[in-house]
């Protein structure tokens, strides 16, 4: 394993042998390859990987600064403790003992659910798996990571459509696309190295690039067609496209008959979205809707690409479901150059979710039913009854804590502030354990506390 400099004071011997370690940029989900040059255990230089299929020798500014993060003078190098308003250095042994003892005390006094184990979409698969295992052996489902607030809507929408919540094809496969619809995604800025593959599709395959977005983004500047839609009107927009597709018989009937269940119900629902209704909801006139529907129909295979602009809505699940249905109607799933391409935020949103670092499932989407626990107890070589004994046995309105979802990361503030009698666990949270996740994922704590208290005073809680 590559070691960070033991001491920032130690000057690396620049003519000592160079070891090249291959790694992956830890900033975003594009996953660019990195060559890290290491001398005497110190990361001295960095190059983008030229033979990597995704970045092919490119980096964006974030990736190019990767090494500096490892060496930043602002980086925490050892455990620190706040004592009388001042940060004091402490030894690892004292830190582990002090934190461990305190958490065990809380567990003893208030039940295992009083501690929240917050992991990260920056974890490797292995780390995500172990964090879930740690929470399980501690005896709580109060564990989660960033995907809850960025892409869990995608998992629900995509998995409910074709069984598994993930991007269907690679950036390299998008070179084969004839049309790409971006909705809620702006890769020119958010996933810049991914954008080179889009431009390859455009230049080499004459791919029609369509951007639907309330803002004219830098990606829109590279598009063949830009459509401005009202924020939050994605479902009506997609239904409006489908209205024209069905009206003109542009759907892929052979594909639908062979592979799709339920398209007749979609057709009946889409009939409620004629151009006048769609224009009222989305702000997009009929001629614009027709034009995009025709482009997508004339240019197959094609992809739909989305990101946080599609997911972070109260209707996020519906949005992602609608994007998938559009692709199924056009026969675009399961073919080269066709697909649902979900550009995630962090570098391992998918893996951390698959490996069960969430409050509602054990690794591999096993859920929390008794059979799932028995399976994982066996995998972990643990006695199931012992594992069961780690959890609080109280029966709450939504079941026993072991078999019901824990608190999501999006609601941890409520988990802390809520009165004990209003929460489906013995007490509110007494400790948050953060690892690879910022505390400020929920900002404006004071205001949240105030609105929580006001809601309670008004009898809403
Ligand atoms: S595009 Fe993403 S993975 Fe690639 S260098 Fe930039 S931040 Fe890193």
Tab-separated table of C-alpha atoms and ligand atoms in Angstrom:
chain	number	residue	atom	x	y	z
A	1	UNK	CA	0.000	0.000	0.000
A	2	UNK	CA	1.219	3.472	-0.852
A	3	UNK	CA	2.306	5.367	2.221
A	4	UNK	CA	1.829	9.048	2.763
A	5	UNK	CA	4.958	10.822	3.922
A	6	UNK	CA	5.557	9.848	7.526
A	7	UNK	CA	6.709	13.324	8.166
A	8	UNK	CA	6.155	16.392	6.057
A	9	UNK	CA	9.639	17.499	7.187
A	10	UNK	CA	11.326	14.539	5.517
A	11	UNK	CA	12.762	15.591	2.155
A	12	UNK	CA	12.315	12.880	-0.456
A	13	UNK	CA	15.474	11.690	-2.131
A	14	UNK	CA	14.609	12.680	-5.674
A	15	UNK	CA	17.106	10.392	-7.344
A	16	UNK	CA	15.947	7.328	-5.403
A	17	UNK	CA	14.146	4.590	-7.393
A	18	UNK	CA	10.678	5.427	-8.691
A	19	UNK	CA	7.884	2.957	-8.247
A	20	UNK	CA	4.819	3.587	-10.409
A	21	UNK	CA	1.542	2.677	-8.708
A	22	UNK	CA	-1.629	2.560	-10.726
A	23	UNK	CA	-4.678	3.957	-9.036
A	24	UNK	CA	-8.002	5.691	-9.714
A	25	UNK	CA	-8.941	9.308	-9.178
A	26	UNK	CA	-11.017	9.571	-6.026
A	27	UNK	CA	-13.028	12.653	-6.969
A	28	UNK	CA	-15.882	11.674	-9.242
A	29	UNK	CA	-17.585	8.688	-10.805
A	30	UNK	CA	-15.800	8.961	-14.158
A	31	UNK	CA	-13.013	6.883	-12.607
A	32	UNK	CA	-9.942	8.212	-14.423
A	33	UNK	CA	-6.765	6.162	-14.163
A	34	UNK	CA	-3.748	7.686	-12.414
A	35	UNK	CA	-0.056	6.782	-12.391
A	36	UNK	CA	1.315	7.687	-8.998
A	37	UNK	CA	5.100	7.849	-8.758
A	38	UNK	CA	6.373	6.864	-5.347
A	39	UNK	CA	9.885	7.313	-3.952
A	40	UNK	CA	10.855	5.990	-0.555
A	41	UNK	CA	7.171	5.616	0.280
A	42	UNK	CA	6.429	9.225	-0.653
A	43	UNK	CA	4.061	10.121	-3.493
A	44	UNK	CA	6.277	12.493	-5.483
A	45	UNK	CA	4.680	12.792	-8.940
A	46	UNK	CA	1.464	12.121	-10.781
A	47	UNK	CA	0.487	11.503	-14.401
A	48	UNK	CA	-2.879	10.628	-15.932
A	49	UNK	CA	-2.927	7.017	-17.165
A	50	UNK	CA	-2.448	7.094	-20.929
A	51	UNK	CA	-3.600	3.509	-21.466
A	52	UNK	CA	-6.767	3.843	-19.397
A	53	UNK	CA	-9.948	3.305	-21.477
A	54	UNK	CA	-11.855	6.116	-19.784
A	55	UNK	CA	-9.459	9.049	-19.463
A	56	UNK	CA	-6.854	8.006	-22.104
A	57	UNK	CA	-4.229	10.351	-20.714
A	58	UNK	CA	-6.575	13.134	-19.639
A	59	UNK	CA	-7.439	14.604	-16.273
A	60	UNK	CA	-9.644	17.471	-15.253
A	61	UNK	CA	-8.386	20.083	-12.791
A	62	UNK	CA	-9.759	18.139	-9.821
A	63	UNK	CA	-7.990	14.940	-10.831
A	64	UNK	CA	-4.774	16.792	-11.616
A	65	UNK	CA	-4.646	18.009	-8.009
A	66	UNK	CA	-5.048	14.551	-6.511
A	67	UNK	CA	-1.497	14.286	-5.187
A	68	UNK	CA	-1.717	17.635	-3.458
A	69	UNK	CA	-4.624	16.356	-1.394
A	70	UNK	CA	-2.380	13.660	-0.012
A	71	UNK	CA	0.273	16.202	0.926
A	72	UNK	CA	-1.830	19.205	1.817
A	73	UNK	CA	-0.627	21.062	4.884
A	74	UNK	CA	-4.279	21.276	5.883
A	75	UNK	CA	-4.641	17.519	5.981
A	76	UNK	CA	-5.291	15.920	9.348
A	77	UNK	CA	-2.324	13.699	10.120
A	78	UNK	CA	-3.105	12.396	13.585
A	79	UNK	CA	-6.041	12.252	16.030
A	80	UNK	CA	-6.982	15.582	17.579
A	81	UNK	CA	-9.230	16.346	20.490
A	82	UNK	CA	-10.988	19.573	21.312
A	83	UNK	CA	-10.016	20.499	24.864
A	84	UNK	CA	-11.313	23.763	26.318
A	85	UNK	CA	-11.731	25.193	22.828
A	86	UNK	CA	-8.261	24.183	21.637
A	87	UNK	CA	-7.328	21.232	19.403
A	88	UNK	CA	-4.824	18.936	21.078
A	89	UNK	CA	-2.905	16.091	19.508
A	90	UNK	CA	-3.435	12.636	20.984
A	91	UNK	CA	-2.043	9.169	20.291
A	92	UNK	CA	-3.876	6.664	18.119
A	93	UNK	CA	-4.111	4.277	21.034
A	94	UNK	CA	-5.726	6.878	23.293
A	95	UNK	CA	-8.093	7.940	20.502
A	96	UNK	CA	-9.244	4.392	19.794
A	97	UNK	CA	-9.681	3.611	23.487
A	98	UNK	CA	-11.424	6.842	24.363
A	99	UNK	CA	-13.850	6.766	21.424
A	100	UNK	CA	-14.464	3.041	21.795
A	101	UNK	CA	-15.154	3.288	25.533
A	102	UNK	CA	-17.507	6.220	25.081
A	103	UNK	CA	-19.475	4.476	22.328
A	104	UNK	CA	-19.742	1.300	24.393
A	105	UNK	CA	-21.054	3.322	27.317
A	106	UNK	CA	-23.736	4.852	25.082
A	107	UNK	CA	-24.602	1.432	23.726
A	108	UNK	CA	-24.984	0.070	27.236
A	109	UNK	CA	-27.057	2.979	28.507
A	110	UNK	CA	-29.229	3.799	25.482
A	111	UNK	CA	-29.214	0.715	23.180
A	112	UNK	CA	-27.113	0.034	20.053
A	113	UNK	CA	-29.361	2.323	17.979
A	114	UNK	CA	-28.123	5.369	19.886
A	115	UNK	CA	-24.991	5.398	17.671
A	116	UNK	CA	-25.085	6.188	13.931
A	117	UNK	CA	-22.312	4.737	11.720
A	118	UNK	CA	-22.103	7.018	8.718
A	119	UNK	CA	-19.947	5.658	5.895
A	120	UNK	CA	-19.117	6.955	2.466
A	121	UNK	CA	-19.528	6.613	-1.293
A	122	UNK	CA	-15.771	7.291	-1.338
A	123	UNK	CA	-15.135	3.891	0.262
A	124	UNK	CA	-13.792	1.014	-1.782
A	125	UNK	CA	-16.159	-1.956	-2.114
A	126	UNK	CA	-14.278	-3.779	0.614
A	127	UNK	CA	-14.428	-0.866	3.039
A	128	UNK	CA	-18.174	-0.378	2.396
A	129	UNK	CA	-18.797	-4.050	3.053
A	130	UNK	CA	-16.810	-3.987	6.283
A	131	UNK	CA	-18.558	-0.846	7.518
A	132	UNK	CA	-21.947	-2.543	7.026
A	133	UNK	CA	-20.654	-5.577	8.827
A	134	UNK	CA	-19.370	-3.384	11.669
A	135	UNK	CA	-22.789	-1.713	12.108
A	136	UNK	CA	-24.496	-5.126	11.998
A	137	UNK	CA	-22.208	-6.580	14.650
A	138	UNK	CA	-22.669	-3.437	16.738
A	139	UNK	CA	-26.407	-4.127	16.485
A	140	UNK	CA	-27.920	-1.308	14.445
A	141	UNK	CA	-29.222	-0.493	10.967
A	142	UNK	CA	-28.349	3.162	11.506
A	143	UNK	CA	-25.737	3.251	8.773
A	144	UNK	CA	-25.770	4.923	5.370
A	145	UNK	CA	-23.722	6.898	2.847
A	146	UNK	CA	-24.021	9.799	0.420
A	147	UNK	CA	-26.009	7.896	-2.229
A	148	UNK	CA	-29.091	8.314	-0.050
A	149	UNK	CA	-29.174	11.985	-0.944
A	150	UNK	CA	-27.830	11.759	-4.491
A	151	UNK	CA	-28.652	8.539	-6.295
A	152	UNK	CA	-30.922	6.325	-4.196
A	153	UNK	CA	-33.767	7.686	-6.330
A	154	UNK	CA	-32.015	6.199	-9.347
A	155	UNK	CA	-31.690	2.802	-7.715
A	156	UNK	CA	-35.416	2.788	-6.933
A	157	UNK	CA	-36.404	3.946	-10.432
A	158	UNK	CA	-34.004	1.775	-12.407
A	159	UNK	CA	-34.198	-1.364	-10.272
A	160	UNK	CA	-37.990	-1.252	-10.390
A	161	UNK	CA	-37.805	-1.053	-14.178
A	162	UNK	CA	-35.305	-3.776	-15.036
A	163	UNK	CA	-34.204	-5.301	-11.792
A	164	UNK	CA	-30.881	-3.670	-10.998
A	165	UNK	CA	-30.107	-0.052	-10.195
A	166	UNK	CA	-27.001	0.745	-12.212
A	167	UNK	CA	-25.768	2.433	-15.389
A	168	UNK	CA	-26.468	0.024	-18.261
A	169	UNK	CA	-23.441	0.655	-20.502
A	170	UNK	CA	-20.028	2.263	-20.427
A	171	UNK	CA	-18.792	5.635	-21.620
A	172	UNK	CA	-16.850	3.785	-24.326
A	173	UNK	CA	-20.049	2.149	-25.551
A	174	UNK	CA	-21.605	5.583	-25.946
A	175	UNK	CA	-19.331	6.091	-28.976
A	176	UNK	CA	-21.926	3.876	-30.725
A	177	UNK	CA	-24.873	6.133	-29.838
A	178	UNK	CA	-26.729	7.982	-32.559
A	179	UNK	CA	-28.590	10.212	-30.113
A	180	UNK	CA	-27.928	11.203	-26.499
A	181	UNK	CA	-30.475	13.043	-24.390
A	182	UNK	CA	-28.996	14.816	-21.343
A	183	UNK	CA	-31.590	15.625	-18.729
A	184	UNK	CA	-30.416	16.819	-15.330
A	185	UNK	CA	-26.781	16.245	-16.274
A	186	UNK	CA	-24.014	18.674	-17.203
A	187	UNK	CA	-20.870	16.591	-17.784
A	188	UNK	CA	-18.875	19.443	-19.350
A	189	UNK	CA	-18.542	20.792	-15.816
A	190	UNK	CA	-19.382	17.957	-13.436
A	191	UNK	CA	-17.789	14.985	-15.260
A	192	UNK	CA	-15.438	16.693	-17.697
A	193	UNK	CA	-13.403	13.691	-18.782
A	194	UNK	CA	-16.629	11.806	-19.585
A	195	UNK	CA	-17.465	14.612	-21.977
A	196	UNK	CA	-14.663	13.600	-24.334
A	197	UNK	CA	-16.572	10.365	-25.054
A	198	UNK	CA	-19.705	12.347	-25.847
A	199	UNK	CA	-17.738	14.497	-28.253
A	200	UNK	CA	-16.285	11.360	-29.872
A	201	UNK	CA	-19.843	10.087	-30.425
A	202	UNK	CA	-20.759	13.443	-31.930
A	203	UNK	CA	-17.748	13.748	-34.199
A	204	UNK	CA	-17.291	10.147	-35.317
A	205	UNK	CA	-20.852	8.831	-35.213
A	206	UNK	CA	-22.746	12.012	-36.036
A	207	UNK	CA	-24.548	11.560	-32.717
A	208	UNK	CA	-27.385	14.003	-32.131
A	209	UNK	CA	-26.743	15.662	-28.756
A	210	UNK	CA	-29.871	16.975	-27.042
A	211	UNK	CA	-29.778	18.831	-23.731
A	212	UNK	CA	-32.972	19.407	-21.746
A	213	UNK	CA	-32.222	21.644	-18.790
A	214	UNK	CA	-33.628	24.754	-17.121
A	215	UNK	CA	-30.157	26.338	-17.553
A	216	UNK	CA	-28.164	26.763	-20.748
A	217	UNK	CA	-25.124	24.849	-19.517
A	218	UNK	CA	-21.655	24.290	-20.970
A	219	UNK	CA	-22.912	20.889	-22.150
A	220	UNK	CA	-25.815	22.653	-23.885
A	221	UNK	CA	-23.218	24.792	-25.667
A	222	UNK	CA	-21.956	21.597	-27.357
A	223	UNK	CA	-25.426	20.244	-28.184
A	224	UNK	CA	-27.274	20.027	-31.509
A	225	UNK	CA	-30.472	20.858	-29.705
A	226	UNK	CA	-31.201	22.624	-26.433
A	227	UNK	CA	-34.597	22.629	-24.736
A	228	UNK	CA	-35.337	24.761	-21.701
A	229	UNK	CA	-37.825	23.059	-19.404
A	230	UNK	CA	-39.330	24.178	-16.120
A	231	UNK	CA	-37.454	22.773	-13.060
A	232	UNK	CA	-39.096	19.623	-11.719
A	233	UNK	CA	-41.230	18.969	-14.812
A	234	UNK	CA	-39.185	15.970	-16.051
A	235	UNK	CA	-41.965	13.377	-15.931
A	236	UNK	CA	-44.339	15.561	-17.954
A	237	UNK	CA	-41.490	16.239	-20.391
A	238	UNK	CA	-40.753	12.530	-20.908
A	239	UNK	CA	-44.457	11.692	-21.127
A	240	UNK	CA	-44.762	14.478	-23.697
A	241	UNK	CA	-42.004	12.902	-25.805
A	242	UNK	CA	-43.711	9.520	-25.500
A	243	UNK	CA	-47.000	11.112	-26.567
A	244	UNK	CA	-45.444	12.045	-29.920
A	245	UNK	CA	-43.655	8.688	-30.193
A	246	UNK	CA	-46.895	6.723	-29.687
A	247	UNK	CA	-48.929	9.156	-31.815
A	248	UNK	CA	-46.575	8.645	-34.755
A	249	UNK	CA	-46.002	4.922	-34.262
A	250	UNK	CA	-42.273	5.465	-33.593
A	251	UNK	CA	-42.091	3.010	-30.694
A	252	UNK	CA	-40.237	-0.287	-31.254
A	253	UNK	CA	-43.198	-2.660	-31.175
A	254	UNK	CA	-41.218	-5.811	-31.844
A	255	UNK	CA	-38.886	-5.026	-28.945
A	256	UNK	CA	-41.802	-4.113	-26.677
A	257	UNK	CA	-43.711	-7.291	-27.520
A	258	UNK	CA	-40.690	-9.453	-26.913
A	259	UNK	CA	-39.156	-7.803	-23.875
A	260	UNK	CA	-41.351	-5.219	-22.131
A	261	UNK	CA	-44.154	-5.795	-19.665
A	262	UNK	CA	-46.675	-3.055	-18.905
A	263	UNK	CA	-46.177	-0.677	-21.858
A	264	UNK	CA	-49.952	-0.621	-22.444
A	265	UNK	CA	-50.443	0.963	-19.015
A	266	UNK	CA	-47.758	3.515	-19.874
A	267	UNK	CA	-49.547	4.239	-23.147
A	268	UNK	CA	-52.830	4.841	-21.276
A	269	UNK	CA	-51.088	7.230	-18.840
A	270	UNK	CA	-49.250	9.080	-21.594
A	271	UNK	CA	-52.598	9.727	-23.322
A	272	UNK	CA	-53.265	12.161	-20.440
A	273	UNK	CA	-50.289	14.268	-21.563
A	274	UNK	CA	-51.192	15.802	-24.935
A	275	UNK	CA	-49.044	18.731	-26.134
A	276	UNK	CA	-51.243	21.402	-24.535
A	277	UNK	CA	-50.942	19.807	-21.070
A	278	UNK	CA	-47.206	19.244	-21.501
A	279	UNK	CA	-46.620	22.842	-22.528
A	280	UNK	CA	-48.551	24.058	-19.510
A	281	UNK	CA	-46.485	21.891	-17.128
A	282	UNK	CA	-43.041	22.071	-18.720
A	283	UNK	CA	-43.169	25.335	-20.652
A	284	UNK	CA	-41.986	23.527	-23.809
A	285	UNK	CA	-44.106	24.180	-26.943
A	286	UNK	CA	-45.478	21.327	-29.086
A	287	UNK	CA	-43.115	21.884	-32.035
A	288	UNK	CA	-40.072	21.559	-29.711
A	289	UNK	CA	-41.421	18.372	-28.157
A	290	UNK	CA	-42.123	16.895	-31.597
A	291	UNK	CA	-38.642	17.790	-32.799
A	292	UNK	CA	-36.892	16.032	-29.888
A	293	UNK	CA	-39.175	12.957	-30.115
A	294	UNK	CA	-38.366	12.708	-33.834
A	295	UNK	CA	-34.625	13.102	-33.279
A	296	UNK	CA	-34.661	10.293	-30.696
A	297	UNK	CA	-36.759	8.089	-32.972
A	298	UNK	CA	-34.752	8.745	-36.130
A	299	UNK	CA	-31.408	8.228	-34.401
A	300	UNK	CA	-31.227	4.850	-32.683
A	301	UNK	CA	-29.580	3.416	-30.697
A	302	UNK	CA	-29.557	6.228	-28.200
A	303	UNK	CA	-28.887	6.949	-24.544
A	304	UNK	CA	-30.500	9.005	-21.840
A	305	UNK	CA	-27.997	10.538	-19.417
A	306	UNK	CA	-28.928	11.948	-16.059
A	307	UNK	CA	-27.280	13.057	-12.857
A	308	UNK	CA	-28.324	14.967	-9.737
A	309	UNK	CA	-30.536	17.288	-11.794
A	310	UNK	CA	-32.801	14.289	-12.346
A	311	UNK	CA	-32.537	12.643	-8.970
A	312	UNK	CA	-32.602	15.386	-6.368
A	313	UNK	CA	-36.302	16.130	-6.571
A	314	UNK	CA	-39.243	15.082	-4.440
A	315	UNK	CA	-40.259	13.212	-7.618
A	316	UNK	CA	-36.771	11.779	-8.237
A	317	UNK	CA	-37.948	8.143	-8.363
A	318	UNK	CA	-40.627	9.051	-10.890
A	319	UNK	CA	-38.089	10.921	-13.012
A	320	UNK	CA	-35.664	8.023	-13.207
A	321	UNK	CA	-38.497	5.577	-13.905
A	322	UNK	CA	-39.755	7.796	-16.723
A	323	UNK	CA	-36.282	8.051	-18.350
A	324	UNK	CA	-36.028	4.234	-18.343
A	325	UNK	CA	-39.502	3.815	-19.835
A	326	UNK	CA	-38.615	6.202	-22.669
A	327	UNK	CA	-35.598	4.032	-23.476
A	328	UNK	CA	-37.700	0.854	-23.406
A	329	UNK	CA	-40.308	2.355	-25.750
A	330	UNK	CA	-37.529	3.165	-28.218
A	331	UNK	CA	-35.951	-0.300	-27.887
A	332	UNK	CA	-32.746	1.266	-26.625
A	333	UNK	CA	-31.855	-1.022	-23.722
A	334	UNK	CA	-29.658	-4.071	-24.189
A	335	UNK	CA	-28.142	-2.863	-27.470
A	336	UNK	CA	-24.717	-1.379	-28.159
A	337	UNK	CA	-24.918	2.401	-28.023
A	338	UNK	CA	-28.247	2.370	-26.188
A	339	UNK	CA	-28.845	2.711	-22.499
A	340	UNK	CA	-29.525	4.618	-19.324
A	341	UNK	CA	-26.318	6.349	-18.322
A	342	UNK	CA	-26.341	7.556	-14.788
A	343	UNK	CA	-23.413	9.811	-13.990
A	344	UNK	CA	-22.930	9.612	-10.219
A	345	UNK	CA	-21.336	12.135	-7.951
A	346	UNK	CA	-18.752	10.316	-5.841
A	347	UNK	CA	-16.335	7.738	-7.150
A	348	UNK	CA	-17.986	4.660	-5.619
A	349	UNK	CA	-21.682	5.428	-5.217
A	350	UNK	CA	-22.529	2.202	-7.019
A	351	UNK	CA	-20.173	-0.109	-5.161
A	352	UNK	CA	-20.950	1.248	-1.703
A	353	UNK	CA	-24.675	0.801	-2.411
A	354	UNK	CA	-24.271	-2.691	-3.855
A	355	UNK	CA	-22.229	-3.724	-0.835
A	356	UNK	CA	-25.071	-2.819	1.499
A	357	UNK	CA	-23.781	0.302	3.184
A	358	UNK	CA	-27.336	1.487	3.717
A	359	UNK	CA	-29.924	1.481	6.448
A	360	UNK	CA	-32.372	-0.683	4.500
A	361	UNK	CA	-30.364	-3.635	3.269
A	362	UNK	CA	-27.599	-6.105	3.899
A	363	UNK	CA	-24.885	-6.511	1.231
A	364	UNK	CA	-26.062	-7.491	-2.238
A	365	UNK	CA	-29.592	-6.015	-1.787
A	366	UNK	CA	-30.565	-8.880	0.519
A	367	UNK	CA	-32.933	-6.657	2.509
A	368	UNK	CA	-33.426	-7.073	6.257
A	369	UNK	CA	-35.732	-10.090	6.501
A	370	UNK	CA	-34.849	-12.927	8.839
A	371	UNK	CA	-33.651	-15.135	5.959
A	372	UNK	CA	-31.243	-12.393	4.846
A	373	UNK	CA	-29.784	-12.136	8.341
A	374	UNK	CA	-29.429	-15.914	8.549
A	375	UNK	CA	-27.591	-15.900	5.234
A	376	UNK	CA	-25.128	-13.208	6.293
A	377	UNK	CA	-24.630	-14.730	9.747
A	378	UNK	CA	-23.519	-17.871	7.940
A	379	UNK	CA	-21.217	-15.924	5.591
A	380	UNK	CA	-19.674	-14.127	8.568
A	381	UNK	CA	-19.344	-17.405	10.426
A	382	UNK	CA	-21.467	-16.097	13.292
A	383	UNK	CA	-24.182	-17.712	15.325
A	384	UNK	CA	-27.483	-16.135	14.152
A	385	UNK	CA	-28.892	-16.044	17.698
A	386	UNK	CA	-25.766	-14.223	18.913
A	387	UNK	CA	-26.122	-11.672	16.088
A	388	UNK	CA	-29.790	-11.227	16.962
A	389	UNK	CA	-28.773	-10.595	20.562
A	390	UNK	CA	-26.646	-7.640	19.450
A	391	UNK	CA	-29.837	-5.769	18.412
A	392	UNK	CA	-32.411	-4.118	20.636
A	393	UNK	CA	-35.303	-6.569	20.955
A	394	UNK	CA	-38.034	-3.963	21.538
A	395	UNK	CA	-41.061	-4.243	19.251
A	396	UNK	CA	-41.842	-0.855	17.704
A	397	UNK	CA	-44.762	0.130	15.468
A	398	UNK	CA	-42.627	-0.639	12.414
A	399	UNK	CA	-41.200	-3.869	13.801
A	400	UNK	CA	-38.045	-4.896	15.637
A	401	UNK	CA	-34.974	-2.749	14.935
A	402	UNK	CA	-33.056	-5.651	13.395
A	403	UNK	CA	-35.656	-6.213	10.686
A	404	UNK	CA	-36.685	-2.633	9.953
A	405	UNK	CA	-34.728	0.126	8.217
A	406	UNK	CA	-32.580	2.419	10.314
A	407	UNK	CA	-32.510	6.202	10.023
A	408	UNK	CA	-31.501	7.506	6.595
A	409	UNK	CA	-28.589	9.956	6.359
A	410	UNK	CA	-31.037	12.559	5.037
A	411	UNK	CA	-32.885	12.378	8.384
A	412	UNK	CA	-30.031	12.044	10.851
A	413	UNK	CA	-30.735	15.521	12.156
A	414	UNK	CA	-34.229	14.384	13.134
A	415	UNK	CA	-32.637	11.299	14.638
A	416	UNK	CA	-30.686	13.611	16.938
A	417	UNK	CA	-33.322	16.236	17.645
A	418	UNK	CA	-36.492	14.183	17.855
A	419	UNK	CA	-38.106	13.397	21.191
A	420	UNK	CA	-37.541	9.802	22.317
A	421	UNK	CA	-41.263	9.003	22.275
A	422	UNK	CA	-41.562	9.996	18.603
A	423	UNK	CA	-38.825	7.785	17.299
A	424	UNK	CA	-38.860	4.057	16.461
A	425	UNK	CA	-35.920	3.247	18.683
A	426	UNK	CA	-35.329	3.442	22.386
A	427	UNK	CA	-33.797	6.934	22.367
A	428	UNK	CA	-32.764	9.598	19.908
A	429	UNK	CA	-29.197	9.397	18.548
A	430	UNK	CA	-26.476	10.123	21.080
A	431	UNK	CA	-23.433	9.835	18.792
A	432	UNK	CA	-22.675	10.199	15.088
A	433	UNK	CA	-19.594	8.385	13.786
A	434	UNK	CA	-18.516	10.019	10.496
A	435	UNK	CA	-16.105	8.336	8.138
A	436	UNK	CA	-15.591	9.822	4.671
A	437	UNK	CA	-18.695	11.924	5.003
A	438	UNK	CA	-18.955	15.597	5.851
A	439	UNK	CA	-20.956	16.715	8.851
A	440	UNK	CA	-22.088	19.675	6.777
A	441	UNK	CA	-24.067	17.472	4.373
A	442	UNK	CA	-26.893	19.124	6.246
A	443	UNK	CA	-26.150	22.757	6.689
A	444	UNK	CA	-27.994	25.420	8.627
A	445	UNK	CA	-28.195	23.282	11.754
A	446	UNK	CA	-29.437	26.129	13.915
A	447	UNK	CA	-32.326	26.867	11.546
A	448	UNK	CA	-33.171	23.157	11.328
A	449	UNK	CA	-33.259	22.921	15.085
A	450	UNK	CA	-35.519	25.956	15.214
A	451	UNK	CA	-37.932	24.663	12.554
A	452	UNK	CA	-37.982	21.275	14.268
A	453	UNK	CA	-38.978	22.925	17.559
A	454	UNK	CA	-41.590	25.088	15.815
A	455	UNK	CA	-43.102	22.063	14.069
A	456	UNK	CA	-43.330	20.343	17.424
A	457	UNK	CA	-44.973	23.386	19.039
A	458	UNK	CA	-47.487	23.479	16.193
A	459	UNK	CA	-48.390	19.884	16.881
A	460	UNK	CA	-46.936	18.598	13.602
A	461	UNK	CA	-44.593	16.254	15.441
B	1	LIG	S1	-13.245	13.578	-14.476
B	1	LIG	FE1	-13.574	12.850	-12.360
B	1	LIG	S2	-12.321	10.982	-12.153
B	1	LIG	FE2	-11.573	12.121	-13.986
B	1	LIG	S3	-9.902	13.418	-13.244
B	1	LIG	FE3	-11.755	14.665	-13.165
B	1	LIG	S4	-12.526	14.354	-11.055
B	1	LIG	FE4	-11.050	12.712	-11.443
